[in-house]
Amino acid sequence: MNIIPKLAGVCGWPIHHSLSPVLHNYWLKQAGIAGAYIPFAVSPEDAIDAFRALKRTSIMGVNVTLPLKGQAFQAGDIATDDAQKLGVANCLYKSKGQLVAHNTDMEGFAAPLLERMGANQLQNGSALVIGAGGASRAVLGALLSLGVPEICLTNRTDAKAEDLVSQVDVPSLYAVPWAQREIAVARADLIINASAAGMAGKRALDISLADARSNALIYDLIYTPRVTPLMKEAESRGLQTLGGLEMLIAQARPSFRLFYGQLPPAEADPTEILFDALRTGIR
Ligand code: NAP
């Protein structure tokens, strides 16, 4: 009997750096599924046509990374609620002959947070979000869905935080000027770095945690390095931390299910193979 392998992949421009193939191919092997997950370089000008052509192939679906998430959203015949909330898609899959644009970033951000803090604590606390780019939108969407009652947003360029706050337009979310970021640190139970500051090769985030609450959780979305300068400072002050790799893994799990028909095996923890791939550069 011939077994037809199930194919999926990740599209970006460039794409060679993506960790998603390491993650999904590891899960495929652990689950014993005959399949493969392949990186595809897709040029931004051709992306919408390339995505629409998925319906004419045997590819089950694709994840989509920078800078193609807007085109992925446009290419879908329909969009899920999570994709509509963000206006961008990181996952395209086929259902009943239609191409569905979906976004797993909010779920990916929320899952490790819920495990660590619990819904009750989140619904009775306040959050500070640092950064006003694409990741920040997913973070805000997730925090609002989780019912966090007070959310401050601060960004190095104040105007971008103010813009994002007025786009989202809910009373529980407000912008704090960058100059007052440390006042906001002192008021937050949850501090999220959704900025690029602190990534390997970039400057550390210019925020002191000296006045942070002793029970505050510091969630840094960055996963290279594994322990960011912000997380190091938090640890030295006895604060709890959560790193970005948990989010990376948690946003991939629902995509895996959509492409291959089942969740990755619960006992298959890809953390170490991902760090090996980051350390060696081998994908
Ligand atoms: P983006 O759209 O390019 O936004 C970058 C943000 O970082 C902007 O708000 C920018 O502020 C801020 N920033 C850059 N350098 C800074 C500095 N030195 N000091 C203070 N702020 C600085 O990027 P993104 O897509 O939102 O991604 C942001 C981070 O999240 C990246 O590090 C990415 O790796 C991480 N991320 C992780 C996951 C995960 O699964 N763990 C998923 C998505 C993203 P300005 O507006 O002032 O330029």
Tab-separated table of C-alpha atoms and ligand atoms in Angstrom:
chain	number	residue	atom	x	y	z
A	1	MET	CA	0.000	0.000	0.000
A	2	ASN	CA	1.267	3.477	-0.864
A	3	ILE	CA	1.240	5.984	1.964
A	4	ILE	CA	0.844	9.521	0.633
A	5	PRO	CA	2.960	11.843	2.815
A	6	LYS	CA	1.187	14.828	4.304
A	7	LEU	CA	2.957	18.034	3.305
A	8	ALA	CA	2.917	21.456	4.934
A	9	GLY	CA	5.456	24.223	5.378
A	10	VAL	CA	6.300	27.783	6.247
A	11	CYS	CA	6.482	30.728	3.831
A	12	GLY	CA	8.556	33.853	4.347
A	13	TRP	CA	11.033	36.134	2.617
A	14	PRO	CA	13.725	35.259	3.653
A	15	ILE	CA	12.912	31.919	5.296
A	16	HIS	CA	16.232	30.147	5.974
A	17	HIS	CA	16.290	31.315	9.629
A	18	SER	CA	12.869	29.866	10.534
A	19	LEU	CA	12.754	27.353	13.384
A	20	SER	CA	9.329	26.049	12.357
A	21	PRO	CA	10.689	23.176	10.182
A	22	VAL	CA	12.792	21.917	13.119
A	23	LEU	CA	9.758	22.002	15.380
A	24	HIS	CA	7.164	20.435	13.057
A	25	ASN	CA	9.492	17.761	11.638
A	26	TYR	CA	10.406	16.764	15.210
A	27	TRP	CA	6.716	16.422	16.095
A	28	LEU	CA	5.997	14.477	12.869
A	29	LYS	CA	8.712	11.983	13.789
A	30	GLN	CA	7.528	11.691	17.403
A	31	ALA	CA	3.921	11.185	16.266
A	32	GLY	CA	4.933	8.630	13.604
A	33	ILE	CA	3.147	10.584	10.875
A	34	ALA	CA	4.358	10.110	7.287
A	35	GLY	CA	4.829	13.729	6.331
A	36	ALA	CA	7.176	16.648	5.928
A	37	TYR	CA	7.267	20.355	6.761
A	38	ILE	CA	9.242	22.457	4.305
A	39	PRO	CA	10.505	26.081	4.249
A	40	PHE	CA	9.322	27.981	1.138
A	41	ALA	CA	10.820	31.312	0.100
A	42	VAL	CA	7.942	33.319	-1.417
A	43	SER	CA	8.549	36.792	-2.839
A	44	PRO	CA	6.162	39.424	-1.470
A	45	GLU	CA	4.957	40.460	-4.985
A	46	ASP	CA	3.892	36.911	-5.800
A	47	ALA	CA	2.681	35.909	-2.359
A	48	ILE	CA	-1.084	36.317	-2.855
A	49	ASP	CA	-1.030	34.235	-6.081
A	50	ALA	CA	1.235	31.641	-4.462
A	51	PHE	CA	-1.079	31.329	-1.448
A	52	ARG	CA	-4.235	31.075	-3.583
A	53	ALA	CA	-2.540	28.347	-5.654
A	54	LEU	CA	-2.304	26.178	-2.506
A	55	LYS	CA	-5.856	25.022	-3.259
A	56	ARG	CA	-4.563	23.431	-6.469
A	57	THR	CA	-1.819	21.484	-4.693
A	58	SER	CA	-1.667	18.572	-2.274
A	59	ILE	CA	-0.063	20.815	0.393
A	60	MET	CA	-2.285	20.697	3.510
A	61	GLY	CA	-1.490	24.254	4.574
A	62	VAL	CA	1.297	26.660	5.453
A	63	ASN	CA	2.449	28.895	8.232
A	64	VAL	CA	3.331	32.390	7.154
A	65	THR	CA	5.963	34.634	8.656
A	66	LEU	CA	7.370	38.109	8.015
A	67	PRO	CA	6.800	40.001	5.786
A	68	LEU	CA	3.890	38.030	4.277
A	69	LYS	CA	1.279	37.907	7.063
A	70	GLY	CA	-0.818	40.721	5.498
A	71	GLN	CA	-0.839	39.000	2.083
A	72	ALA	CA	-1.795	35.695	3.741
A	73	PHE	CA	-4.816	37.378	5.319
A	74	GLN	CA	-5.843	38.856	1.952
A	75	ALA	CA	-5.388	35.547	0.118
A	76	GLY	CA	-7.842	33.603	2.293
A	77	ASP	CA	-11.379	32.918	1.019
A	78	ILE	CA	-12.476	33.290	4.612
A	79	ALA	CA	-10.758	34.408	7.833
A	80	THR	CA	-11.230	33.069	11.356
A	81	ASP	CA	-12.168	35.419	14.222
A	82	ASP	CA	-8.580	35.479	15.511
A	83	ALA	CA	-7.223	36.453	12.083
A	84	GLN	CA	-9.899	39.128	11.706
A	85	LYS	CA	-9.059	40.619	15.100
A	86	LEU	CA	-5.442	41.121	14.026
A	87	GLY	CA	-5.956	41.739	10.295
A	88	VAL	CA	-3.013	39.421	9.545
A	89	ALA	CA	-2.657	35.628	9.223
A	90	ASN	CA	0.199	33.328	10.238
A	91	CYS	CA	-1.536	30.138	9.111
A	92	LEU	CA	-3.381	29.165	5.916
A	93	TYR	CA	-5.206	25.851	5.680
A	94	LYS	CA	-7.807	24.248	3.466
A	95	SER	CA	-11.305	23.395	4.637
A	96	LYS	CA	-14.224	22.268	2.436
A	97	GLY	CA	-12.540	23.603	-0.686
A	98	GLN	CA	-11.834	26.992	0.839
A	99	LEU	CA	-8.554	28.588	1.868
A	100	VAL	CA	-8.864	29.709	5.495
A	101	ALA	CA	-6.734	32.531	6.915
A	102	HIS	CA	-6.073	31.976	10.617
A	103	ASN	CA	-3.810	33.434	13.294
A	104	THR	CA	-2.380	31.353	16.151
A	105	ASP	CA	-0.254	34.113	17.738
A	106	MET	CA	-2.857	35.115	20.333
A	107	GLU	CA	-3.378	31.490	21.380
A	108	GLY	CA	0.407	30.973	21.385
A	109	PHE	CA	0.975	33.961	23.633
A	110	ALA	CA	-1.901	33.101	25.983
A	111	ALA	CA	-1.303	29.362	26.529
A	112	PRO	CA	1.985	29.556	28.516
A	113	LEU	CA	0.745	32.651	30.341
A	114	LEU	CA	-2.430	30.890	31.480
A	115	GLU	CA	-0.378	27.926	32.656
A	116	ARG	CA	1.794	30.233	34.726
A	117	MET	CA	-0.684	32.799	36.094
A	118	GLY	CA	-4.155	31.298	35.763
A	119	ALA	CA	-7.278	33.084	34.473
A	120	ASN	CA	-8.364	34.345	37.895
A	121	GLN	CA	-5.082	36.115	38.617
A	122	LEU	CA	-5.035	37.626	35.119
A	123	GLN	CA	-8.594	38.902	35.508
A	124	ASN	CA	-7.656	40.657	38.744
A	125	GLY	CA	-4.359	42.197	37.733
A	126	SER	CA	-2.814	44.797	35.460
A	127	ALA	CA	-0.426	44.379	32.550
A	128	LEU	CA	2.242	46.531	30.960
A	129	VAL	CA	3.041	45.834	27.303
A	130	ILE	CA	6.287	47.215	25.881
A	131	GLY	CA	6.430	47.640	22.094
A	132	ALA	CA	3.866	48.606	19.467
A	133	GLY	CA	4.714	46.402	16.462
A	134	GLY	CA	3.073	43.260	15.064
A	135	ALA	CA	3.743	41.096	18.121
A	136	SER	CA	2.233	43.719	20.396
A	137	ARG	CA	-1.094	43.536	18.514
A	138	ALA	CA	-1.331	39.794	19.189
A	139	VAL	CA	-0.407	40.352	22.845
A	140	LEU	CA	-3.089	43.036	23.264
A	141	GLY	CA	-5.694	40.858	21.507
A	142	ALA	CA	-4.901	37.968	23.837
A	143	LEU	CA	-4.884	40.083	27.020
A	144	LEU	CA	-8.260	41.575	26.084
A	145	SER	CA	-9.712	38.117	25.351
A	146	LEU	CA	-8.391	36.885	28.695
A	147	GLY	CA	-10.210	39.744	30.434
A	148	VAL	CA	-7.179	41.561	31.913
A	149	PRO	CA	-8.897	44.651	33.359
A	150	GLU	CA	-6.071	47.210	32.983
A	151	ILE	CA	-3.488	47.231	30.192
A	152	CYS	CA	-0.823	49.938	29.686
A	153	LEU	CA	1.084	50.165	26.439
A	154	THR	CA	4.410	51.937	26.136
A	155	ASN	CA	6.731	52.215	23.166
A	156	ARG	CA	10.036	53.929	22.407
A	157	THR	CA	8.195	55.974	19.761
A	158	ASP	CA	5.228	57.348	21.716
A	159	ALA	CA	3.125	58.110	18.625
A	160	LYS	CA	3.027	54.419	17.645
A	161	ALA	CA	1.693	53.378	21.058
A	162	GLU	CA	-0.932	56.126	20.902
A	163	ASP	CA	-1.956	55.033	17.375
A	164	LEU	CA	-2.324	51.420	18.405
A	165	VAL	CA	-4.370	52.366	21.475
A	166	SER	CA	-6.742	54.469	19.392
A	167	GLN	CA	-7.108	51.676	16.813
A	168	VAL	CA	-7.991	49.104	19.473
A	169	ASP	CA	-10.176	51.681	21.240
A	170	VAL	CA	-11.217	49.982	24.482
A	171	PRO	CA	-11.346	51.774	27.860
A	172	SER	CA	-9.134	49.199	29.623
A	173	LEU	CA	-6.174	49.962	27.331
A	174	TYR	CA	-4.187	53.180	27.514
A	175	ALA	CA	-0.806	54.484	26.397
A	176	VAL	CA	1.928	55.543	28.818
A	177	PRO	CA	4.648	57.892	27.526
A	178	TRP	CA	8.052	56.232	27.168
A	179	ALA	CA	9.469	58.795	29.629
A	180	GLN	CA	7.093	57.398	32.297
A	181	ARG	CA	7.682	53.707	31.592
A	182	GLU	CA	9.170	52.983	35.006
A	183	ILE	CA	6.108	54.398	36.788
A	184	ALA	CA	4.089	51.882	34.754
A	185	VAL	CA	6.512	49.089	35.738
A	186	ALA	CA	5.723	49.735	39.410
A	187	ARG	CA	1.953	49.339	38.812
A	188	ALA	CA	1.994	46.098	36.796
A	189	ASP	CA	1.482	42.481	37.848
A	190	LEU	CA	2.541	41.301	34.405
A	191	ILE	CA	5.260	42.996	32.313
A	192	ILE	CA	5.561	41.886	28.692
A	193	ASN	CA	8.427	42.739	26.385
A	194	ALA	CA	6.909	42.655	22.892
A	195	SER	CA	9.647	44.893	21.498
A	196	ALA	CA	12.727	43.762	19.592
A	197	ALA	CA	15.065	45.237	22.251
A	198	GLY	CA	17.169	42.548	23.926
A	199	MET	CA	17.377	40.262	20.886
A	200	ALA	CA	20.841	38.816	20.213
A	201	GLY	CA	22.859	41.496	18.431
A	202	LYS	CA	20.504	44.306	19.489
A	203	ARG	CA	20.559	46.727	22.377
A	204	ALA	CA	19.041	45.639	25.693
A	205	LEU	CA	15.702	47.108	26.652
A	206	ASP	CA	16.234	50.391	28.465
A	207	ILE	CA	13.845	49.748	31.362
A	208	SER	CA	14.708	49.176	35.011
A	209	LEU	CA	12.751	46.648	37.054
A	210	ALA	CA	13.935	48.211	40.336
A	211	ASP	CA	10.391	49.301	41.264
A	212	ALA	CA	8.581	46.207	39.954
A	213	ARG	CA	6.138	44.460	42.294
A	214	SER	CA	7.707	41.486	44.058
A	215	ASN	CA	5.079	39.105	42.599
A	216	ALA	CA	5.311	40.472	39.030
A	217	LEU	CA	5.809	38.069	36.123
A	218	ILE	CA	8.195	39.230	33.377
A	219	TYR	CA	7.251	37.670	30.005
A	220	ASP	CA	9.817	38.325	27.261
A	221	LEU	CA	8.685	37.294	23.767
A	222	ILE	CA	12.285	37.100	22.566
A	223	TYR	CA	13.819	33.608	22.378
A	224	THR	CA	17.334	34.435	21.143
A	225	PRO	CA	19.037	34.615	23.582
A	226	ARG	CA	17.280	32.064	25.755
A	227	VAL	CA	17.663	34.349	28.790
A	228	THR	CA	17.412	37.999	27.714
A	229	PRO	CA	19.015	40.881	29.644
A	230	LEU	CA	15.520	41.787	30.927
A	231	MET	CA	14.966	38.231	32.194
A	232	LYS	CA	18.426	38.271	33.816
A	233	GLU	CA	17.579	41.462	35.662
A	234	ALA	CA	14.222	40.007	36.716
A	235	GLU	CA	15.879	36.830	38.014
A	236	SER	CA	18.479	38.846	39.939
A	237	ARG	CA	15.612	40.683	41.663
A	238	GLY	CA	13.792	37.433	42.491
A	239	LEU	CA	10.976	38.033	39.978
A	240	GLN	CA	9.336	35.246	37.947
A	241	THR	CA	10.123	35.025	34.224
A	242	LEU	CA	8.729	33.426	31.085
A	243	GLY	CA	10.707	33.302	27.813
A	244	GLY	CA	9.608	33.508	24.174
A	245	LEU	CA	10.239	29.886	23.242
A	246	GLU	CA	7.110	28.759	25.086
A	247	MET	CA	5.079	31.091	22.849
A	248	LEU	CA	6.837	29.864	19.716
A	249	ILE	CA	5.956	26.271	20.598
A	250	ALA	CA	2.411	27.107	21.705
A	251	GLN	CA	1.580	28.988	18.484
A	252	ALA	CA	2.837	26.045	16.410
A	253	ARG	CA	0.717	23.380	18.141
A	254	PRO	CA	-2.672	24.447	16.678
A	255	SER	CA	-1.106	24.779	13.184
A	256	PHE	CA	0.233	21.222	13.440
A	257	ARG	CA	-3.272	19.978	14.229
A	258	LEU	CA	-4.783	21.878	11.302
A	259	PHE	CA	-2.187	20.479	8.856
A	260	TYR	CA	-1.758	16.915	10.083
A	261	GLY	CA	-5.101	16.217	11.784
A	262	GLN	CA	-3.881	15.729	15.362
A	263	LEU	CA	-2.089	17.685	18.071
A	264	PRO	CA	1.635	16.961	18.570
A	265	PRO	CA	2.229	14.259	21.203
A	266	ALA	CA	1.983	15.919	24.637
A	267	GLU	CA	5.172	14.235	25.868
A	268	ALA	CA	7.275	15.431	22.892
A	269	ASP	CA	9.058	18.526	24.240
A	270	PRO	CA	11.008	20.269	21.460
A	271	THR	CA	12.710	22.877	23.712
A	272	GLU	CA	16.197	21.362	23.642
A	273	ILE	CA	16.268	20.599	19.901
A	274	LEU	CA	15.151	24.178	19.227
A	275	PHE	CA	17.958	25.574	21.348
A	276	ASP	CA	20.406	23.249	19.598
A	277	ALA	CA	19.201	24.586	16.246
A	278	LEU	CA	19.597	28.161	17.491
A	279	ARG	CA	23.077	27.457	18.864
A	280	THR	CA	24.415	25.584	15.829
A	281	GLY	CA	22.493	27.462	13.135
A	282	ILE	CA	21.532	24.066	11.637
A	283	ARG	CA	17.891	23.861	10.585
B	1	NAP	P1	8.247	44.937	14.908
B	1	NAP	O1	6.866	44.962	14.330
B	1	NAP	O2	9.407	45.240	14.056
B	1	NAP	O3	8.244	45.937	16.186
B	1	NAP	C1	9.421	46.178	16.872
B	1	NAP	C2	9.091	46.944	18.157
B	1	NAP	O4	10.284	46.951	18.945
B	1	NAP	C3	8.687	48.399	17.945
B	1	NAP	O5	7.688	48.727	18.871
B	1	NAP	C4	9.995	49.142	18.234
B	1	NAP	O6	9.807	50.463	18.719
B	1	NAP	C5	10.559	48.296	19.337
B	1	NAP	N1	12.003	48.459	19.489
B	1	NAP	C6	12.972	48.102	18.613
B	1	NAP	N2	14.194	48.385	19.126
B	1	NAP	C7	13.976	48.951	20.350
B	1	NAP	C8	14.830	49.456	21.376
B	1	NAP	N3	16.158	49.449	21.257
B	1	NAP	N4	14.259	49.937	22.504
B	1	NAP	C9	12.923	49.941	22.673
B	1	NAP	N5	12.060	49.474	21.729
B	1	NAP	C10	12.578	48.984	20.583
B	1	NAP	O7	8.550	43.504	15.547
B	1	NAP	P2	7.503	42.418	16.053
B	1	NAP	O8	7.139	41.518	14.937
B	1	NAP	O9	6.424	43.122	16.803
B	1	NAP	O10	8.401	41.542	17.043
B	1	NAP	C11	8.851	42.087	18.280
B	1	NAP	C12	9.612	41.015	19.046
B	1	NAP	O11	8.761	39.937	19.408
B	1	NAP	C13	10.760	40.406	18.257
B	1	NAP	O12	11.883	40.344	19.110
B	1	NAP	C14	10.304	39.006	17.920
B	1	NAP	O13	11.364	38.080	17.901
B	1	NAP	C15	9.379	38.711	19.086
B	1	NAP	N6	8.334	37.737	18.705
B	1	NAP	C16	8.340	36.523	19.314
B	1	NAP	C17	7.383	35.591	19.005
B	1	NAP	C18	7.392	34.257	19.693
B	1	NAP	O14	6.729	33.313	19.202
B	1	NAP	N7	8.071	34.111	20.806
B	1	NAP	C19	6.372	35.886	18.066
B	1	NAP	C20	6.384	37.151	17.464
B	1	NAP	C21	7.387	38.059	17.799
B	1	NAP	P3	9.728	51.735	17.726
B	1	NAP	O15	8.290	51.822	17.315
B	1	NAP	O16	10.181	52.861	18.565
B	1	NAP	O17	10.660	51.456	16.577
